XYZ file of C-alpha atoms in Angstrom:
589
model
C 13.335 55.016 9.598
C 15.117 55.174 6.042
C 16.330 58.703 6.072
C 17.767 57.749 9.506
C 19.661 54.986 7.819
C 20.632 56.654 5.280
C 22.546 59.407 7.226
C 25.276 56.292 7.716
C 26.680 57.909 4.788
C 27.312 61.314 6.836
C 28.720 60.352 9.449
C 26.507 58.952 12.047
C 27.400 56.051 14.173
C 26.441 52.778 13.547
C 25.048 52.660 17.420
C 22.065 55.157 15.625
C 21.174 52.256 13.214
C 17.449 51.881 14.340
C 18.230 47.250 14.323
C 14.748 45.185 13.453
C 15.888 42.326 15.921
C 12.973 40.435 16.922
C 10.122 42.838 14.827
C 12.066 41.377 11.615
C 12.511 37.890 12.438
C 8.758 36.836 11.086
C 9.688 38.268 7.937
C 12.864 36.517 8.067
C 11.780 33.110 9.220
C 8.725 33.158 7.393
C 10.599 33.717 4.216
C 12.376 30.257 5.012
C 9.801 28.536 6.598
C 7.327 28.716 3.550
C 10.487 28.000 0.778
C 11.172 25.049 2.640
C 7.607 23.912 2.819
C 6.877 24.974 -0.574
C 10.845 22.982 -1.752
C 12.044 20.489 0.596
C 8.696 18.284 -0.206
C 8.610 18.308 -4.100
C 12.621 17.984 -3.809
C 12.151 14.872 -1.951
C 9.849 13.782 -4.075
C 10.998 14.243 -7.518
C 12.548 10.505 -8.275
C 8.494 9.339 -7.462
C 7.361 12.297 -9.957
C 10.152 11.706 -12.628
C 9.449 7.457 -13.157
C 5.819 7.818 -12.684
C 4.832 11.312 -14.624
C 7.228 11.391 -17.390
C 8.085 8.291 -17.549
C 11.868 8.181 -17.413
C 13.734 4.867 -16.219
C 15.236 4.892 -13.028
C 18.728 5.039 -13.443
C 17.952 8.150 -15.824
C 15.873 10.197 -12.481
C 18.675 9.438 -10.605
C 21.084 10.918 -12.523
C 19.186 14.072 -12.950
C 17.550 13.721 -9.046
C 21.313 13.804 -8.028
C 22.512 16.606 -10.383
C 20.248 18.743 -9.593
C 20.829 18.354 -5.371
C 24.232 18.289 -6.029
C 23.984 21.682 -7.712
C 22.248 23.122 -6.076
C 24.262 22.447 -3.022
C 27.445 24.009 -5.037
C 25.184 26.573 -6.439
C 25.576 28.558 -3.071
C 28.882 29.144 -3.238
C 28.451 31.293 -6.427
C 25.312 32.972 -4.723
C 27.171 33.413 -1.621
C 29.857 35.195 -3.533
C 27.327 37.374 -5.824
C 25.655 38.259 -2.663
C 29.337 40.046 -0.516
C 30.339 41.259 -3.944
C 27.828 42.296 -5.557
C 23.909 42.746 -4.806
C 24.188 42.333 -1.148
C 21.757 39.836 1.024
C 18.408 41.163 0.400
C 18.560 42.027 -3.574
C 20.147 38.041 -3.525
C 17.011 36.873 -1.185
C 14.702 38.726 -2.874
C 15.472 38.171 -6.171
C 16.032 34.195 -5.969
C 12.202 33.853 -3.707
C 11.011 34.653 -6.661
C 13.157 32.742 -8.757
C 12.344 29.790 -6.917
C 8.863 30.975 -7.391
C 8.766 30.324 -10.841
C 10.377 27.517 -10.078
C 7.575 25.742 -8.472
C 5.065 27.257 -11.311
C 7.037 25.577 -13.745
C 6.735 22.382 -12.087
C 3.440 22.629 -11.395
C 2.678 23.189 -14.534
C 4.393 20.288 -16.164
C 1.480 18.259 -13.617
C -1.574 19.917 -14.668
C -1.183 20.743 -18.408
C -1.385 17.457 -20.034
C 0.399 18.227 -23.007
C 3.634 19.324 -20.634
C 3.891 15.764 -19.643
C 3.980 11.868 -21.466
C 0.952 10.501 -21.631
C 0.021 7.884 -18.854
C 1.478 4.584 -18.615
C -1.419 2.181 -18.466
C 0.285 -0.735 -16.720
C 4.188 -0.315 -14.791
C 5.256 -2.955 -17.350
C 3.737 -2.079 -20.872
C 6.244 -1.259 -23.869
C 4.504 1.731 -24.994
C 5.499 3.853 -22.647
C 6.217 7.000 -24.063
C 9.427 9.624 -22.495
C 9.263 12.974 -22.329
C 9.580 14.845 -25.863
C 12.652 17.339 -26.027
C 9.908 20.413 -25.231
C 8.595 18.827 -22.589
C 11.973 17.842 -21.488
C 13.470 21.519 -21.639
C 10.480 23.078 -19.746
C 10.886 20.512 -17.120
C 14.313 21.715 -16.768
C 13.745 24.972 -16.818
C 11.551 24.482 -13.832
C 14.908 23.072 -12.245
C 17.142 25.986 -13.292
C 15.232 28.523 -11.651
C 14.613 25.738 -8.933
C 18.800 26.241 -8.391
C 19.825 29.469 -8.624
C 16.272 30.459 -6.186
C 17.829 27.940 -3.931
C 21.265 28.831 -4.798
C 20.538 32.809 -3.744
C 18.530 31.730 -0.314
C 20.304 28.777 1.232
C 23.673 30.877 2.208
C 22.491 34.522 2.136
C 19.177 34.168 4.596
C 20.557 33.125 7.423
C 23.322 36.015 8.126
C 20.876 38.409 6.673
C 18.390 37.406 10.037
C 21.293 37.802 12.086
C 22.507 40.912 11.030
C 19.257 42.000 12.145
C 20.288 42.125 15.783
C 22.853 45.046 17.100
C 25.710 43.058 17.837
C 26.833 45.647 20.104
C 24.291 45.064 23.425
C 23.707 42.202 25.394
C 20.014 42.250 23.864
C 21.129 41.398 20.034
C 24.450 39.341 20.808
C 21.717 37.019 22.530
C 19.063 37.765 19.934
C 21.539 36.424 17.622
C 22.692 32.946 19.170
C 18.572 32.650 19.888
C 17.613 33.167 16.423
C 20.120 30.327 14.882
C 18.576 27.946 17.180
C 15.395 28.917 16.355
C 15.546 29.074 13.258
C 16.451 25.685 13.057
C 13.751 24.792 14.780
C 11.719 26.191 12.442
C 13.387 24.564 9.131
C 13.320 21.075 10.501
C 9.277 21.713 10.986
C 9.038 22.642 7.667
C 10.572 19.716 7.084
C 8.428 17.038 8.699
C 5.399 19.218 6.698
C 6.764 18.642 3.576
C 7.907 15.060 3.814
C 4.534 13.811 5.450
C 1.417 16.431 3.911
C 2.513 17.771 1.203
C 4.019 14.280 -0.144
C 0.599 12.253 0.436
C -0.592 14.854 -1.630
C 1.391 14.657 -4.134
C 1.206 10.347 -4.191
C -2.674 10.361 -2.718
C -4.059 12.802 -3.765
C -2.831 14.193 -7.098
C 0.351 15.696 -8.870
C -0.941 18.869 -9.712
C -2.689 19.743 -6.319
C 0.849 18.392 -4.847
C 3.067 20.869 -6.766
C 0.202 23.918 -6.894
C 0.377 23.649 -2.715
C 3.956 24.333 -2.449
C 3.883 27.064 -5.328
C 1.161 28.727 -3.663
C 3.520 28.494 0.050
C 6.650 29.953 -2.241
C 4.281 32.497 -3.471
C 3.854 33.262 0.475
C 7.573 33.008 1.218
C 8.388 35.931 -1.706
C 5.299 37.935 0.331
C 6.586 37.496 3.886
C 9.997 38.749 2.876
C 9.123 41.518 1.264
C 6.778 42.909 3.363
C 9.215 43.393 5.923
C 11.157 45.084 3.477
C 11.487 48.916 5.949
C 12.080 47.421 8.895
C 15.577 45.713 7.780
C 19.327 46.157 8.259
C 21.067 45.606 4.442
C 24.734 45.239 4.974
C 26.131 46.704 2.109
C 28.491 44.819 -0.032
C 31.531 45.913 -0.161
C 33.344 44.462 -3.919
C 35.279 41.249 -4.562
C 36.364 39.792 -0.680
C 38.064 36.688 -2.596
C 40.060 39.267 -4.586
C 41.934 40.716 -1.141
C 42.265 37.443 0.280
C 44.449 36.661 -3.012
C 46.520 40.297 -2.505
C 47.550 39.183 0.260
C 48.464 35.503 -0.935
C 50.786 37.129 -3.872
C 52.597 39.946 -1.854
C 53.271 36.923 0.312
C 54.989 35.182 -2.289
C 57.078 38.086 -3.742
C 58.140 38.806 -0.180
C 58.682 35.317 1.038
C 62.858 35.915 1.267
C 62.613 38.465 3.544
C 62.608 38.686 7.313
C 60.173 39.339 9.587
C 60.629 42.127 12.041
C 60.622 41.469 16.104
C 57.816 43.877 16.680
C 55.303 42.969 14.123
C 52.426 45.341 15.771
C 54.317 48.584 15.533
C 56.724 47.721 12.060
C 54.155 46.269 9.459
C 51.967 47.923 7.261
C 48.663 48.626 8.895
C 45.583 50.768 7.079
C 42.025 50.228 7.453
C 39.918 51.575 5.630
C 37.049 54.077 6.511
C 34.092 52.132 4.685
C 34.647 48.863 5.402
C 32.296 47.003 7.379
C 34.508 44.579 8.264
C 35.423 44.767 12.420
C 39.166 45.455 13.120
C 41.283 42.561 13.999
C 44.407 42.322 16.052
C 46.945 40.857 15.566
C 47.978 37.092 15.455
C 50.748 35.158 15.690
C 49.235 31.891 13.650
C 50.532 31.510 9.794
C 53.576 34.315 10.563
C 54.379 33.782 7.074
C 51.863 35.575 5.453
C 52.433 38.756 7.879
C 55.807 38.963 5.199
C 52.207 40.534 2.891
C 52.066 43.635 5.610
C 56.063 44.326 5.165
C 57.252 48.037 3.915
C 59.803 48.082 1.610
C 61.553 50.456 -0.122
C 59.656 49.957 -3.448
C 56.071 50.830 -1.296
C 54.725 53.217 -1.916
C 51.674 54.831 0.144
C 48.754 57.577 -1.239
C 47.883 60.391 0.538
C 45.109 58.956 2.486
C 47.912 56.148 3.719
C 46.451 53.667 1.425
C 48.531 51.478 -0.573
C 48.983 52.609 -4.218
C 50.380 48.468 -5.083
C 47.343 46.679 -3.225
C 48.860 43.668 -5.214
C 52.923 44.314 -3.469
C 52.168 45.714 -0.031
C 48.591 44.385 1.990
C 47.372 45.068 5.370
C 47.417 43.162 8.621
C 43.793 44.030 8.639
C 44.020 42.170 5.198
C 46.603 39.403 6.299
C 44.284 38.723 9.354
C 40.984 38.111 7.044
C 42.949 35.572 5.050
C 44.314 33.351 8.433
C 40.846 33.812 9.655
C 39.677 32.018 5.905
C 42.229 29.377 6.930
C 41.556 28.635 10.529
C 38.145 27.749 9.515
C 39.122 24.512 6.183
C 40.522 22.370 9.298
C 36.871 22.616 11.084
C 35.560 22.559 7.705
C 36.614 18.825 6.983
C 36.055 17.986 10.367
C 32.143 18.607 9.756
C 31.761 17.394 5.689
C 32.942 13.980 7.389
C 30.714 13.936 10.091
C 27.528 14.354 7.919
C 28.669 10.915 6.803
C 26.797 9.537 9.998
C 23.350 12.004 9.418
C 23.906 10.826 5.521
C 23.523 7.382 6.731
C 20.487 7.613 9.168
C 18.582 8.999 5.789
C 19.364 6.022 3.729
C 20.347 2.506 5.185
C 17.170 3.282 8.108
C 14.793 3.236 5.435
C 16.230 -0.153 4.116
C 16.691 -1.629 7.728
C 12.987 -0.237 8.292
C 11.797 -2.305 5.212
C 13.181 -5.499 6.524
C 11.483 -5.167 10.050
C 7.714 -5.210 11.765
C 6.762 -1.726 10.811
C 3.277 -2.305 12.108
C 1.613 -0.290 15.152
C 0.465 -2.801 17.827
C -2.429 -4.667 16.914
C -3.419 -2.173 14.211
C -3.030 -2.752 10.866
C -1.489 0.318 10.046
C 2.625 0.194 8.818
C 4.358 3.192 8.936
C 6.254 3.730 5.950
C 9.565 3.513 5.799
C 10.461 6.679 4.794
C 9.152 7.998 7.594
C 10.929 6.884 10.671
C 13.239 9.791 9.499
C 11.228 12.016 10.898
C 12.087 10.611 14.347
C 14.742 12.093 13.884
C 13.625 15.070 13.396
C 11.437 15.267 16.222
C 13.674 14.746 18.246
C 15.886 17.435 17.605
C 12.518 20.318 17.290
C 11.706 19.332 20.995
C 15.215 19.383 22.081
C 15.862 23.090 21.161
C 13.723 24.796 22.309
C 13.912 23.207 25.910
C 17.890 23.755 25.154
C 17.313 27.574 24.765
C 15.264 28.640 26.931
C 16.299 26.270 29.625
C 19.726 24.588 29.851
C 21.456 28.150 27.912
C 20.691 30.535 30.698
C 21.704 28.040 33.464
C 24.832 27.502 31.970
C 25.608 31.273 30.853
C 25.766 31.096 34.988
C 28.276 29.172 35.404
C 30.190 29.512 32.797
C 29.685 33.251 32.269
C 30.041 32.434 28.409
C 27.119 33.504 26.337
C 25.873 31.135 25.057
C 26.717 28.886 28.252
C 29.336 26.840 26.393
C 31.918 28.373 23.500
C 31.016 27.307 20.165
C 33.464 24.353 19.385
C 32.983 22.345 22.569
C 28.517 22.508 21.408
C 30.411 20.999 18.014
C 32.285 18.740 19.975
C 29.302 17.329 21.806
C 27.750 16.467 18.586
C 30.427 15.058 17.156
C 30.693 12.824 20.237
C 26.917 11.476 20.128
C 27.499 11.144 16.180
C 29.899 7.945 17.481
C 27.127 6.821 20.172
C 24.878 6.782 17.502
C 26.499 4.463 14.783
C 27.387 2.409 17.747
C 23.523 2.458 18.717
C 22.857 1.428 15.317
C 25.450 -1.432 14.339
C 23.321 -3.316 18.017
C 19.760 -2.592 16.540
C 20.689 -4.039 13.247
C 22.377 -7.262 14.641
C 19.503 -8.079 16.749
C 17.009 -7.456 13.674
C 18.987 -9.305 11.566
C 19.498 -12.444 13.679
C 15.194 -12.738 14.765
C 15.763 -12.112 10.734
C 17.244 -15.206 9.541
C 15.619 -17.110 12.995
C 11.959 -14.978 13.154
C 10.518 -13.889 10.244
C 7.323 -12.534 10.003
C 6.833 -12.399 6.606
C 9.235 -12.263 3.267
C 9.806 -9.321 0.964
C 10.102 -10.679 -2.434
C 12.681 -8.176 -3.337
C 14.803 -7.892 -0.174
C 14.007 -11.007 1.789
C 12.916 -11.992 5.181
C 10.935 -8.927 7.734
C 12.622 -9.327 10.389
C 10.138 -9.344 13.716
C 11.650 -6.988 15.321
C 9.536 -4.011 15.705
C 10.622 -0.664 13.699
C 10.460 0.967 16.852
C 13.195 -0.051 17.781
C 15.028 2.749 15.413
C 13.849 5.006 17.340
C 16.671 5.536 19.392
C 19.516 5.640 16.754
C 17.052 8.342 14.742
C 16.977 10.392 18.137
C 20.488 10.510 18.896
C 20.754 11.598 15.392
C 18.966 13.940 15.796
C 19.923 15.419 19.174
C 24.135 15.323 17.641
C 22.383 17.375 14.302
C 21.127 20.058 17.342
C 24.289 20.468 18.935
C 26.774 19.957 15.851
C 24.710 21.995 12.827
C 23.026 24.518 14.653
C 26.870 25.279 16.275
C 28.627 25.399 12.960
C 26.051 27.297 11.037
C 27.048 30.045 14.206
C 30.410 29.479 14.151
C 31.144 30.410 9.769
C 28.701 33.526 10.702
C 30.650 34.877 12.855
C 34.188 33.964 12.231
C 34.461 34.436 8.822
C 35.031 38.323 7.424
C 32.030 40.099 7.829
C 31.836 41.225 4.013
C 32.098 36.832 3.585
C 29.566 36.187 5.603
C 27.399 34.507 2.961
C 30.248 32.194 1.527
C 30.241 31.457 5.144
C 26.840 30.048 5.084
C 26.876 28.509 2.255
C 29.882 26.284 3.635
C 27.024 23.881 5.433
C 25.975 23.540 1.976
C 28.771 22.790 0.421
C 30.131 20.411 3.340
C 26.569 18.353 2.528
C 26.797 18.213 -1.376
C 30.668 16.751 -0.131
C 30.370 14.171 2.214
C 27.504 12.662 -0.167
C 29.379 12.197 -2.363
C 32.250 10.823 0.553
C 29.499 8.827 1.300
C 28.731 7.027 -2.023
C 32.688 6.256 -2.159
C 32.887 4.676 0.852
C 29.876 2.215 0.134
C 31.436 2.142 -3.047
C 34.771 0.052 -1.679
C 33.047 -1.344 1.137
C 30.699 -3.088 -1.615
C 34.049 -3.769 -4.072
C 35.830 -5.244 -0.637
C 33.490 -7.219 0.990
C 31.455 -8.783 -2.078
C 34.257 -11.315 -3.233
C 33.495 -14.175 -1.181
C 35.141 -13.449 2.088
C 34.477 -15.517 5.371
C 31.134 -12.449 5.916
C 30.425 -11.635 2.817
C 29.169 -8.590 0.671
C 28.083 -6.353 3.497
C 25.454 -4.209 2.043
C 23.818 -6.450 -0.229
C 20.203 -5.762 -1.413
C 19.045 -8.481 1.590
C 20.276 -6.920 4.423
C 19.472 -10.493 6.087
C 23.024 -11.802 3.856
C 25.203 -8.934 5.060
C 26.875 -7.060 7.690
C 25.153 -3.628 8.306
C 26.504 -3.530 11.265
C 29.428 -3.695 10.472
C 29.367 -0.928 7.948
C 27.766 0.947 11.161
C 31.391 0.099 13.364
C 33.054 0.918 10.489
C 31.502 4.564 9.945
C 31.086 4.447 13.965
C 35.560 4.000 14.162
C 35.862 6.974 11.067
C 33.526 9.120 13.783
C 35.833 8.175 16.370
C 38.744 9.593 14.766
C 37.765 12.836 13.303
C 35.853 13.588 16.604
C 40.135 13.565 17.514
C 40.574 14.869 14.818
C 38.477 17.997 15.340
C 39.606 17.907 18.860
C 43.341 18.715 18.267
C 42.080 21.217 15.769
C 39.687 23.220 18.588
C 42.337 23.724 20.468
C 44.602 24.848 18.066
C 41.765 27.058 16.813
C 41.716 30.625 17.776
C 38.908 32.785 17.655
C 38.156 35.318 15.377
C 39.094 39.014 16.990
C 41.541 36.993 19.431
C 44.861 35.843 20.109
C 44.020 33.885 22.717
C 42.932 30.540 22.524
C 39.423 28.714 22.050
C 38.962 28.370 26.044
C 37.441 32.107 25.278
C 34.959 33.764 22.598
C 34.755 36.659 21.726
C 32.260 39.032 19.675
C 34.858 41.055 17.031
C 32.013 42.955 16.252
C 31.882 45.045 19.513
C 35.728 46.189 18.469
C 34.412 48.169 15.454
C 30.769 49.037 14.610
C 29.658 47.403 11.595
C 28.896 50.065 8.484
C 25.645 49.494 7.336
C 23.228 50.929 4.379
C 19.392 50.796 4.009
């Protein structure tokens, strides 16, 4: 098989490439699932680990965790760039998987070996608690560093690598790609649910050493699952720095800004495509016409015998210009996605605080649902919905609309953003009821937060379910959208945009909370909206505020979606095309 793949260098058409398709999926999804099982449960419980095992104060531990989470999300952009430019997705994922395994191994050793962490404090109030030594802290941070390297490489590349295994020129291949994105997110969510329940329980109630050893072993299985499938993978060869080509277009357009565009650009502009390029041939579009000036041929421009430009900083091809246009078109959609994520962040933070001041008992049982566990209802809704949507709804929509995915990706994202507005409205109504019962019919008092409402915590489930459905529509569509709309040599960078958007959204959410808290705490008629005791605040007003923000964002998104033109098409969003069918990808194993 390897020899058959290598013949591509001798001119064998891309149609003869043996795509792994479904056969490669157990290895690709297995790698991602075990990686998430190994790292998510650990990262979500890091705050507890640092404060209980390493005896850190809450401020220091919180700062370390925030820096770690923010860095690992932003590192995906660097990992994607290195992947698309130098190493390719296969090598990047392989190296990053090993790095994540080593990072988990380091964390396990900090818990298992007594000299790798400070002595245990006998009481929380003890003044004799010793913090970590320089060596212990350095060893711990080295583990975090390895996890950052691993996450920065795996997260943006794994999804694109899996989609590369399907033939984009066949109906079954195109449907396989669309289905892959749904099932990929299904297994991702399932892994999160297991991590946030079983693994967190072992870490907190059994042993930190075992609780970290189990994820480390799962990370080892992630590496093994990936490398076992090596011989059946299709591996897209990196084609040099894609950002360098984009910068040349901008520089050339600026240099030629005073030139007049020709009346017939398709016939007059410089049209040259490198034969070894893995990117699909793109038709000329009318948007961002000022960039077309980079492809105007002037007397100063010289062309080599093979048709390439002698000075690529002065003369760029229509193909290069259209690739830059693809990037610019995606930015407004990415901005709307970043604002959308605020809803998800709220459902993972203040819902926990609501649960803490609600009746969390299950019927007549003495068992109380842990406040942090309520988030799982959102994941359960998403996990149930994805198979139903993929196997029952999409085939019916496909017959009605004739579209490959039933509806376009932007339509799917729009539905999710509408559901985000509904989610915040439900959240506000439920919170108003919870606070009213907390003030009039409390069932107890939390010494730190205040009265516990008699409202059952299960009333929080509807908003969590709606948030899960919103996520199922928007997030999955966004990931697929970035994969399909970015040039082929920048797909890993496209895959990193979701993680960068989540990181930026977290910062925006923190800023919004800080502004609301500062503005409302000054003794106005309604008082502080977001105090420690939610019964004395107006959290429902804050939810309405986020709902209005999401409604405005939905309107902004609709405007952007109507303006957007899919890659490889000069037409509107009513038609979604697969540009790969215009020109086959060229790959090497």
